[in-house]
Short mmCIF file of C-alpha atoms (C1' of nucleotides) in Angstrom, two decimals:
data_model
loop_
_atom_site.label_atom_id
_atom_site.label_comp_id
_atom_site.label_asym_id
_atom_site.label_seq_id
_atom_site.Cartn_x
_atom_site.Cartn_y
_atom_site.Cartn_z
CA MET X 1 -25.78 -9.18 -2.39
CA THR X 2 -28.15 -9.73 0.49
CA ASP X 3 -26.76 -8.84 3.92
CA LEU X 4 -28.74 -5.57 3.73
CA ASN X 5 -29.09 -3.46 6.75
CA GLU X 6 -26.30 -4.73 8.96
CA PRO X 7 -27.36 -5.94 12.40
CA LEU X 8 -26.00 -3.15 14.52
CA THR X 9 -24.48 -5.51 17.08
CA GLN X 10 -25.04 -3.65 20.33
CA GLU X 11 -27.84 -1.25 20.75
CA GLN X 12 -28.10 2.38 21.57
CA LYS X 13 -26.03 3.05 18.45
CA SER X 14 -22.92 4.74 19.79
CA PRO X 15 -21.73 8.32 19.29
CA GLU X 16 -21.01 9.16 15.69
CA ALA X 17 -23.83 8.39 13.31
CA LYS X 18 -23.71 12.03 12.54
CA LEU X 19 -23.01 11.62 8.86
CA ARG X 20 -25.42 8.89 8.12
CA GLY X 21 -28.86 9.54 9.47
CA ASN X 22 -30.14 6.04 10.00
CA GLY X 23 -30.62 2.81 8.13
CA ARG X 24 -33.09 3.89 5.51
CA PRO X 25 -32.18 6.15 2.60
CA ALA X 26 -35.82 7.13 2.08
CA ARG X 27 -35.47 10.42 0.23
CA LYS X 28 -32.88 11.23 -2.39
CA ARG X 29 -32.29 9.09 -5.40
CA ALA X 30 -31.86 5.38 -4.99
CA SER X 31 -28.19 5.73 -4.14
CA VAL X 32 -26.17 2.71 -3.17
CA PRO X 33 -26.81 1.74 0.45
CA GLU X 34 -24.01 2.20 2.93
CA ALA X 35 -23.57 -1.51 3.54
CA LYS X 36 -23.07 -2.14 -0.13
CA LEU X 37 -20.54 0.64 -0.38
CA LEU X 38 -18.54 -0.93 2.39
CA GLU X 39 -18.55 -4.19 0.52
CA PHE X 40 -17.01 -2.44 -2.42
CA ALA X 41 -14.41 -0.97 -0.10
CA GLU X 42 -13.55 -4.47 1.09
CA LEU X 43 -13.46 -5.90 -2.40
CA LEU X 44 -11.20 -3.10 -3.48
CA PHE X 45 -8.88 -3.96 -0.62
CA PHE X 46 -8.78 -7.64 -1.56
CA ALA X 47 -8.36 -6.85 -5.24
CA TYR X 48 -5.48 -4.50 -4.64
CA ARG X 49 -3.89 -6.87 -2.15
CA ASP X 50 -3.69 -9.58 -4.77
CA PHE X 51 -2.94 -7.21 -7.62
CA THR X 52 0.40 -6.43 -6.04
CA ARG X 53 1.28 -9.98 -5.09
CA ASP X 54 2.85 -11.29 -8.27
CA PRO X 55 5.16 -8.36 -8.92
CA ASP X 56 6.13 -8.25 -5.25
CA ALA X 57 7.36 -11.82 -5.50
CA ILE X 58 9.43 -11.06 -8.59
CA LEU X 59 10.85 -7.90 -7.04
CA LYS X 60 12.11 -9.89 -4.11
CA ASP X 61 14.42 -11.85 -6.40
CA PHE X 62 15.96 -8.60 -7.52
CA GLY X 63 16.30 -7.14 -4.06
CA PHE X 64 13.72 -4.50 -4.85
CA GLY X 65 10.44 -3.53 -3.26
CA ARG X 66 7.13 -2.16 -4.35
CA ALA X 67 8.50 1.35 -4.36
CA HIS X 68 10.96 0.38 -7.07
CA HIS X 69 8.16 -1.09 -9.10
CA ARG X 70 6.17 2.13 -9.01
CA VAL X 71 9.11 4.22 -10.09
CA LEU X 72 10.14 1.85 -12.82
CA HIS X 73 6.61 1.56 -14.09
CA PHE X 74 6.07 5.28 -14.53
CA VAL X 75 9.51 5.89 -15.97
CA ASN X 76 8.92 3.12 -18.46
CA ARG X 77 5.42 4.07 -19.43
CA HIS X 78 6.05 7.80 -19.52
CA SER X 79 9.72 8.02 -20.16
CA GLY X 80 11.26 11.42 -20.26
CA LEU X 81 9.35 12.59 -17.22
CA ARG X 82 11.04 14.76 -14.66
CA VAL X 83 11.78 13.95 -11.06
CA VAL X 84 9.17 16.44 -9.96
CA ASP X 85 6.53 14.67 -12.07
CA LEU X 86 7.33 11.44 -10.36
CA LEU X 87 7.06 13.05 -6.94
CA ASP X 88 3.68 14.36 -7.90
CA ILE X 89 2.46 11.02 -9.17
CA LEU X 90 3.65 9.03 -6.21
CA THR X 91 2.84 11.67 -3.62
CA ILE X 92 5.98 11.04 -1.64
CA THR X 93 8.89 13.26 -0.65
CA LYS X 94 11.94 13.60 -2.79
CA GLN X 95 14.01 12.03 -0.05
CA SER X 96 11.90 8.90 -0.23
CA LEU X 97 12.02 8.83 -3.99
CA SER X 98 15.73 9.49 -3.97
CA ARG X 99 16.47 6.29 -2.15
CA VAL X 100 14.84 3.98 -4.63
CA LEU X 101 15.60 6.02 -7.72
CA LYS X 102 19.27 6.02 -6.87
CA GLN X 103 19.31 2.27 -6.65
CA LEU X 104 17.55 1.91 -9.98
CA ILE X 105 20.03 4.27 -11.61
CA ASP X 106 23.09 2.73 -9.97
CA GLN X 107 22.03 -0.71 -11.06
CA GLY X 108 21.39 0.30 -14.61
CA TYR X 109 17.61 0.19 -14.85
CA ILE X 110 17.10 3.91 -15.35
CA VAL X 111 19.22 6.69 -16.85
CA GLN X 112 18.92 10.43 -16.51
CA GLN X 113 19.34 13.11 -19.12
CA ALA X 114 19.42 16.86 -18.61
CA GLY X 115 16.40 18.63 -20.08
CA SER X 116 17.10 20.35 -23.38
CA SER X 117 15.14 23.52 -22.69
CA ASP X 118 15.82 23.59 -18.97
CA ARG X 119 19.06 21.91 -18.07
CA ARG X 120 18.26 21.80 -14.40
CA GLU X 121 15.71 19.12 -15.10
CA ARG X 122 16.69 15.48 -15.02
CA LEU X 123 14.57 13.55 -17.45
CA LEU X 124 14.23 9.88 -16.65
CA PHE X 125 14.44 7.02 -19.12
CA PRO X 126 14.46 3.26 -18.74
CA THR X 127 17.42 1.32 -20.10
CA ASP X 128 16.83 -1.89 -22.04
CA ARG X 129 17.28 -3.64 -18.80
CA GLY X 130 14.77 -1.35 -17.08
CA ARG X 131 12.22 -1.94 -19.80
CA ALA X 132 12.75 -5.65 -19.49
CA LEU X 133 12.11 -5.67 -15.78
CA ALA X 134 9.14 -3.31 -16.08
CA GLU X 135 7.56 -5.61 -18.61
CA ARG X 136 8.23 -8.66 -16.57
CA LEU X 137 6.56 -7.05 -13.56
CA ALA X 138 3.63 -5.85 -15.64
CA ALA X 139 2.97 -9.21 -17.27
CA PRO X 140 1.14 -10.94 -14.42
CA GLN X 141 -0.82 -7.80 -13.69
CA SER X 142 -1.95 -7.55 -17.29
CA VAL X 143 -3.05 -11.15 -17.26
CA ARG X 144 -5.02 -10.54 -14.10
CA LEU X 145 -6.63 -7.39 -15.44
CA ALA X 146 -7.51 -8.99 -18.76
CA SER X 147 -9.23 -11.91 -17.12
CA ALA X 148 -11.03 -9.71 -14.61
CA LEU X 149 -12.31 -7.46 -17.37
CA LYS X 150 -13.54 -10.47 -19.24
CA ALA X 151 -15.22 -11.81 -16.11
CA ALA X 152 -16.86 -8.46 -15.52
CA GLY X 153 -18.73 -8.80 -18.77
CA PRO X 154 -19.53 -6.59 -21.74
CA GLY X 155 -19.18 -2.89 -21.24
CA ALA X 156 -16.78 -3.38 -18.38
CA GLU X 157 -13.97 -1.40 -19.92
CA ALA X 158 -15.82 1.86 -20.28
CA ILE X 159 -17.56 1.56 -16.94
CA LEU X 160 -14.44 0.62 -15.07
CA ARG X 161 -12.53 3.46 -16.61
CA ARG X 162 -15.16 5.97 -15.56
CA PHE X 163 -15.30 4.44 -12.11
CA LEU X 164 -11.56 4.57 -11.54
CA GLU X 165 -11.26 8.07 -12.89
CA ALA X 166 -13.99 9.23 -10.55
CA MET X 167 -12.23 7.61 -7.61
CA VAL X 168 -9.35 10.00 -8.08
CA ASN X 169 -9.49 13.31 -6.22
CA ALA X 170 -11.22 15.86 -8.43
CA GLU X 171 -8.30 18.30 -8.31
CA GLU X 172 -5.96 15.53 -9.37
CA ARG X 173 -7.89 14.41 -12.40
CA PRO X 174 -6.44 16.82 -14.93
CA LYS X 175 -2.98 15.88 -13.78
CA VAL X 176 -3.72 12.19 -14.06
CA SER X 177 -5.19 12.63 -17.52
CA SER X 178 -2.18 14.53 -18.66
CA ILE X 179 0.17 11.88 -17.32
CA MET X 180 -1.77 9.07 -18.91
CA ALA X 181 -1.84 10.92 -22.21
CA SER X 182 1.92 11.35 -22.26
CA SER X 183 3.49 8.81 -24.55
CA PRO X 184 6.99 7.64 -23.89
CA VAL X 185 9.57 10.06 -25.23
CA PRO X 186 12.62 8.46 -26.83
CA LEU X 187 15.93 8.94 -25.10
CA LYS X 188 18.06 11.37 -27.01
CA GLU X 189 21.23 9.68 -28.18
CA GLY X 190 24.50 11.43 -27.61
CA GLY X 191 24.00 12.08 -23.93
CA LYS X 192 26.29 10.04 -21.78
CA GLU X 193 24.21 6.98 -21.17
CA GLU X 194 27.14 5.94 -18.98
CA GLU X 195 26.58 2.47 -20.22
CA ALA X 196 25.02 0.54 -23.04
CA MET Q 1 15.55 -18.53 -3.24
CA THR Q 2 16.43 -18.65 -6.90
CA ASP Q 3 18.58 -15.51 -6.92
CA LEU Q 4 19.14 -16.27 -10.60
CA ASN Q 5 20.70 -13.62 -12.69
CA GLU Q 6 20.70 -10.68 -10.30
CA PRO Q 7 22.41 -7.37 -11.08
CA LEU Q 8 25.03 -8.52 -13.52
CA THR Q 9 26.81 -5.18 -13.90
CA GLN Q 10 25.89 -3.78 -17.30
CA GLU Q 11 23.18 -4.70 -19.73
CA GLN Q 12 24.24 -6.78 -22.71
CA LYS Q 13 21.72 -9.12 -21.42
CA SER Q 14 18.18 -7.90 -21.55
CA PRO Q 15 16.94 -11.06 -19.82
CA GLU Q 16 13.15 -10.86 -19.99
CA ALA Q 17 11.43 -11.06 -23.32
CA LYS Q 18 10.68 -14.59 -22.42
CA LEU Q 19 7.12 -14.12 -21.31
CA ARG Q 20 5.77 -11.90 -24.01
CA GLY Q 21 6.45 -12.99 -27.54
CA ASN Q 22 6.16 -9.74 -29.42
CA GLY Q 23 3.88 -6.79 -29.94
CA ARG Q 24 0.97 -8.22 -31.85
CA PRO Q 25 -1.75 -10.40 -30.32
CA ALA Q 26 -2.83 -11.60 -33.75
CA ARG Q 27 -4.86 -14.70 -32.96
CA LYS Q 28 -7.13 -15.23 -29.99
CA ARG Q 29 -10.29 -13.30 -29.24
CA ALA Q 30 -10.34 -9.53 -29.36
CA SER Q 31 -8.90 -9.29 -25.87
CA VAL Q 32 -7.95 -5.96 -24.40
CA PRO Q 33 -4.65 -4.74 -25.85
CA GLU Q 34 -1.65 -4.65 -23.56
CA ALA Q 35 -1.39 -0.86 -23.60
CA LYS Q 36 -4.95 -0.51 -22.43
CA LEU Q 37 -4.41 -3.01 -19.66
CA LEU Q 38 -1.50 -0.98 -18.41
CA GLU Q 39 -3.70 2.08 -18.36
CA PHE Q 40 -6.08 0.25 -16.09
CA ALA Q 41 -3.16 -0.69 -13.90
CA GLU Q 42 -2.23 2.96 -13.61
CA LEU Q 43 -5.77 4.07 -12.96
CA LEU Q 44 -6.07 1.45 -10.27
CA PHE Q 45 -2.95 2.82 -8.67
CA PHE Q 46 -4.26 6.39 -8.71
CA ALA Q 47 -7.68 5.32 -7.49
CA TYR Q 48 -6.28 3.37 -4.58
CA ARG Q 49 -3.82 6.11 -3.76
CA ASP Q 50 -6.63 8.57 -3.29
CA PHE Q 51 -9.00 6.06 -1.77
CA THR Q 52 -6.74 5.80 1.26
CA ARG Q 53 -6.02 9.49 1.59
CA ASP Q 54 -8.97 10.67 3.63
CA PRO Q 55 -8.83 7.97 6.29
CA ASP Q 56 -5.07 8.30 6.51
CA ALA Q 57 -5.46 11.95 7.42
CA ILE Q 58 -8.00 11.15 10.14
CA LEU Q 59 -5.88 8.33 11.52
CA LYS Q 60 -2.98 10.68 11.96
CA ASP Q 61 -4.99 12.69 14.48
CA PHE Q 62 -5.43 9.53 16.50
CA GLY Q 63 -1.82 8.47 16.28
CA PHE Q 64 -2.81 5.50 14.19
CA GLY Q 65 -1.76 4.30 10.76
CA ARG Q 66 -3.32 2.48 7.89
CA ALA Q 67 -2.66 -0.85 9.55
CA HIS Q 68 -4.94 0.15 12.41
CA HIS Q 69 -7.62 1.10 9.94
CA ARG Q 70 -7.54 -2.28 8.28
CA VAL Q 71 -7.81 -4.13 11.57
CA LEU Q 72 -10.55 -1.91 12.89
CA HIS Q 73 -12.49 -2.14 9.68
CA PHE Q 74 -12.60 -5.91 9.60
CA VAL Q 75 -13.28 -6.26 13.29
CA ASN Q 76 -16.14 -3.81 12.95
CA ARG Q 77 -17.66 -5.26 9.82
CA HIS Q 78 -17.19 -8.88 10.81
CA SER Q 79 -17.08 -8.71 14.54
CA GLY Q 80 -16.52 -11.92 16.38
CA LEU Q 81 -13.78 -13.02 14.01
CA ARG Q 82 -10.74 -14.75 15.36
CA VAL Q 83 -7.17 -13.54 15.28
CA VAL Q 84 -6.32 -16.21 12.74
CA ASP Q 85 -9.08 -14.94 10.45
CA LEU Q 86 -7.61 -11.49 10.56
CA LEU Q 87 -4.16 -12.80 9.75
CA ASP Q 88 -5.58 -14.56 6.78
CA ILE Q 89 -7.42 -11.50 5.53
CA LEU Q 90 -4.54 -9.13 5.90
CA THR Q 91 -1.86 -11.62 4.87
CA ILE Q 92 0.59 -10.45 7.47
CA THR Q 93 2.36 -12.23 10.29
CA LYS Q 94 0.87 -12.43 13.74
CA GLN Q 95 3.77 -10.40 15.07
CA SER Q 96 2.85 -7.55 12.78
CA LEU Q 97 -0.80 -7.81 13.64
CA SER Q 98 0.01 -8.08 17.31
CA ARG Q 99 1.55 -4.64 17.40
CA VAL Q 100 -1.42 -2.76 16.05
CA LEU Q 101 -4.06 -4.98 17.61
CA LYS Q 102 -2.53 -4.49 21.01
CA GLN Q 103 -2.73 -0.74 20.65
CA LEU Q 104 -6.34 -0.87 19.55
CA ILE Q 105 -7.20 -3.07 22.52
CA ASP Q 106 -5.20 -1.05 25.02
CA GLN Q 107 -6.85 2.14 23.88
CA GLY Q 108 -10.33 0.73 24.06
CA TYR Q 109 -11.29 0.38 20.43
CA ILE Q 110 -11.46 -3.38 20.39
CA VAL Q 111 -12.23 -6.02 23.01
CA GLN Q 112 -11.55 -9.71 23.02
CA GLN Q 113 -13.71 -12.53 24.20
CA ALA Q 114 -12.80 -16.18 24.55
CA GLY Q 115 -14.63 -18.40 22.08
CA SER Q 116 -17.52 -20.30 23.59
CA SER Q 117 -16.91 -23.61 21.85
CA ASP Q 118 -13.14 -23.29 21.76
CA ARG Q 119 -11.79 -21.18 24.58
CA ARG Q 120 -8.35 -20.86 23.04
CA GLU Q 121 -9.83 -18.58 20.45
CA ARG Q 122 -9.95 -14.84 21.02
CA LEU Q 123 -12.94 -13.39 19.26
CA LEU Q 124 -12.61 -9.73 18.41
CA PHE Q 125 -15.29 -7.10 18.83
CA PRO Q 126 -15.35 -3.36 18.40
CA THR Q 127 -16.33 -1.24 21.39
CA ASP Q 128 -18.69 1.70 20.89
CA ARG Q 129 -15.63 3.79 20.51
CA GLY Q 130 -14.18 1.41 17.96
CA ARG Q 131 -17.39 1.45 15.97
CA ALA Q 132 -17.43 5.21 16.05
CA LEU Q 133 -13.91 5.48 14.68
CA ALA Q 134 -14.49 2.79 12.09
CA GLU Q 135 -17.52 4.63 10.80
CA ARG Q 136 -15.76 7.92 10.78
CA LEU Q 137 -12.96 6.42 8.71
CA ALA Q 138 -15.40 4.71 6.39
CA ALA Q 139 -17.51 7.80 5.76
CA PRO Q 140 -15.28 9.57 3.24
CA GLN Q 141 -14.59 6.32 1.47
CA SER Q 142 -18.28 5.62 1.13
CA VAL Q 143 -18.86 9.06 -0.28
CA ARG Q 144 -16.09 8.53 -2.78
CA LEU Q 145 -17.35 5.12 -3.79
CA ALA Q 146 -20.92 6.30 -4.13
CA SER Q 147 -19.98 9.14 -6.41
CA ALA Q 148 -17.64 7.01 -8.46
CA LEU Q 149 -20.32 4.37 -8.94
CA LYS Q 150 -22.71 7.05 -10.05
CA ALA Q 151 -20.15 8.48 -12.44
CA ALA Q 152 -19.51 5.03 -13.86
CA GLY Q 153 -23.06 4.86 -15.05
CA PRO Q 154 -25.88 2.30 -15.02
CA GLY Q 155 -24.89 -1.27 -14.45
CA ALA Q 156 -21.69 -0.26 -12.73
CA GLU Q 157 -22.45 -2.03 -9.50
CA ALA Q 158 -22.78 -5.50 -10.93
CA ILE Q 159 -19.90 -5.08 -13.33
CA LEU Q 160 -17.57 -3.63 -10.74
CA ARG Q 161 -18.39 -6.38 -8.32
CA ARG Q 162 -17.59 -9.05 -10.84
CA PHE Q 163 -14.42 -7.25 -11.84
CA LEU Q 164 -13.14 -6.91 -8.29
CA GLU Q 165 -14.00 -10.46 -7.38
CA ALA Q 166 -12.12 -11.70 -10.42
CA MET Q 167 -9.10 -9.62 -9.45
CA VAL Q 168 -8.74 -11.72 -6.31
CA ASN Q 169 -6.58 -14.83 -6.55
CA ALA Q 170 -8.78 -17.74 -7.55
CA GLU Q 171 -7.84 -19.84 -4.51
CA GLU Q 172 -8.73 -16.94 -2.25
CA ARG Q 173 -12.18 -16.30 -3.64
CA PRO Q 174 -14.09 -18.77 -1.48
CA LYS Q 175 -12.41 -17.36 1.58
CA VAL Q 176 -13.24 -13.81 0.57
CA SER Q 177 -16.85 -14.71 -0.12
CA SER Q 178 -17.16 -16.36 3.21
CA ILE Q 179 -15.71 -13.37 4.99
CA MET Q 180 -17.95 -10.96 3.17
CA ALA Q 181 -20.98 -13.08 3.92
CA SER Q 182 -20.27 -13.11 7.64
CA SER Q 183 -22.47 -10.65 9.43
CA PRO Q 184 -21.27 -9.06 12.60
CA VAL Q 185 -21.84 -11.28 15.61
CA PRO Q 186 -23.01 -9.50 18.75
CA LEU Q 187 -20.62 -9.39 21.68
CA LYS Q 188 -21.80 -11.66 24.42
CA GLU Q 189 -22.55 -9.63 27.53
CA GLY Q 190 -20.84 -10.54 30.74
CA GLY Q 191 -17.35 -9.99 29.46
CA LYS Q 192 -15.67 -6.88 30.78
CA GLU Q 193 -16.20 -4.19 28.15
CA GLU Q 194 -13.91 -1.85 30.15
CA GLU Q 195 -15.62 1.27 28.80
CA ALA Q 196 -18.50 2.52 26.73
"C1'" DG J 1 -1.14 -38.04 28.66
"C1'" DA J 2 1.00 -36.48 24.27
"C1'" DA J 3 0.51 -33.77 20.39
"C1'" DA J 4 -1.58 -30.20 17.92
"C1'" DT J 5 -3.62 -25.70 17.82
"C1'" DA J 6 -4.65 -20.55 18.99
"C1'" DA J 7 -2.63 -16.97 20.72
"C1'" DG J 8 0.94 -14.00 22.67
"C1'" DT J 9 5.69 -12.28 23.29
"C1'" DC J 10 10.66 -10.93 22.77
"C1'" DA J 11 14.32 -9.56 19.81
"C1'" DA J 12 16.36 -8.14 15.67
"C1'" DC J 13 16.09 -6.51 11.16
"C1'" DA J 14 14.32 -4.33 6.41
"C1'" DT J 15 11.56 -1.23 3.70
"C1'" DG J 16 9.86 2.89 2.71
"C1'" DG J 17 7.42 6.64 4.45
"C1'" DC J 18 8.61 11.33 7.07
"C1'" DT J 19 11.00 16.05 8.70
"C1'" DG J 20 14.73 19.31 8.69
"C1'" DA J 21 18.85 21.26 7.05
"C1'" DC J 22 21.72 22.33 3.56
"C1'" DA J 23 24.32 22.27 -1.31
"C1'" DT J 24 24.57 23.00 -6.28
"C1'" DA J 25 23.41 24.34 -10.81
"C1'" DA J 26 20.58 26.71 -13.86
"C1'" DA J 27 16.99 29.89 -15.03
"C1'" DC J 28 14.75 34.23 -14.34
"C1'" DG J 29 13.62 38.88 -13.07
"C1'" DA J 30 14.80 43.56 -11.93
"C1'" DT I 1 24.84 41.63 -13.52
"C1'" DC I 2 23.15 40.11 -9.42
"C1'" DG I 3 19.92 38.18 -6.35
"C1'" DT I 4 16.10 34.98 -6.10
"C1'" DT I 5 13.71 31.07 -7.37
"C1'" DT I 6 13.57 26.47 -9.04
"C1'" DA I 7 15.01 21.52 -9.82
"C1'" DT I 8 17.61 18.33 -7.95
"C1'" DG I 9 20.47 15.91 -4.67
"C1'" DT I 10 22.10 14.60 -0.08
"C1'" DC I 11 22.91 13.78 4.99
"C1'" DA I 12 20.94 12.46 9.29
"C1'" DG I 13 17.54 10.66 12.04
"C1'" DC I 14 12.83 9.13 13.16
"C1'" DC I 15 8.53 6.31 12.60
"C1'" DA I 16 5.25 2.73 10.89
"C1'" DT I 17 4.81 -1.65 9.55
"C1'" DG I 18 6.39 -5.48 7.34
"C1'" DT I 19 9.75 -9.76 8.12
"C1'" DT I 20 12.12 -14.20 10.59
"C1'" DG I 21 13.05 -17.06 14.49
"C1'" DA I 22 12.50 -18.74 19.04
"C1'" DC I 23 9.76 -19.68 22.81
"C1'" DT I 24 5.54 -19.69 26.28
"C1'" DT I 25 0.84 -20.56 27.75
"C1'" DA I 26 -3.79 -22.33 27.39
"C1'" DT I 27 -6.74 -25.52 25.56
"C1'" DT I 28 -8.42 -29.02 22.58
"C1'" DT I 29 -7.93 -33.43 20.42
"C1'" DC I 30 -6.42 -38.04 19.68
#
DNA sequence: GAAATAAGTCAACATGGCTGACATAAACGA
DNA sequence: TCGTTTATGTCAGCCATGTTGACTTATTTC
């Protein structure tokens, strides 16, 4: 909304200002003004801040943190993925992943199964218990998303999808598409599910 | 609190299932199906993951972290805000804020000024240096947002704004609006700006 | 003048990132 | 067949940033 140009507090403008020329776009297409872009950045911060609130509260009761949620989510939604896939998705080191994954396995939320074609691989699957927790964590987020999409108005789904996809690093997009396309693979029975 | 069920050794329990009834929405309006909502949740994760990447890399060169970015951003965009405002925005404790704020002040990115009507208050302002860093951190994010908005297509701005606003907790919305409406307040001269 | 408020500080602790080094099993290539 | 690469796991320690709790200092307010 309004607010436009942004006062510029002091004067003499300070050093940088090397990327943005001035205050007026002038040439080029009517691209979104800088000030408006920064508002979107802020809104994104607030939206994400609250998006994670509900699951965080639930996780606390289980002695887990947000890192556990991320792992459990992707294992549940794309079960059968490998450890290396998870590392790639989360963009963390295997040592970091190891810590939370181990806890989820030890406490019976996730099980591993050696890959059939490559037995070095450890494919990850949620247990019933893991699915239950994943769904419980997802529930408030789904409610929030559904109501926000509704509030956004008609056409929001397609536009938001394009927006979010374009926010991802270009080189990462094929990877993200491929992950999102991967349906959950059923756990092969017969392996030692060490429980259940 | 609660502590409820907790680990409970094996499964044989599958606690959840209490929030979601089944798999079919059946009645109600044609709301977005659960699976699609979870895709948006994933996309939001990927988008935010990459949204923070560029500034994180820059911050590293300065010996700062994401927490410094958040503080500097809000002080720059809404200069003159009080410490308590910042706590409210970030939803962290003052001890957490204190650590990063102190560093930003000590290193000349932010200055404080006692409030004129209430001298207990410490109003926060960016220095030239602080503004410069804030803008440098914002630049790649603005580029990303601008291109994502363009990719989203016509009408994206209004829809995205409504979506993001609705993603914020309802009780928080007035606060967020008020923050976003607050233009930067100029630093009153006479204080000691210790650099520039 | 007492109480409430804004801010700051110290200390201890938890989570979840990181690097580096190294181990094991399985697959692969020459 | 053997040596290398790959997928995974693990130990040890460090860092950033969140937490709680206790307490101090100004300043405003009643």
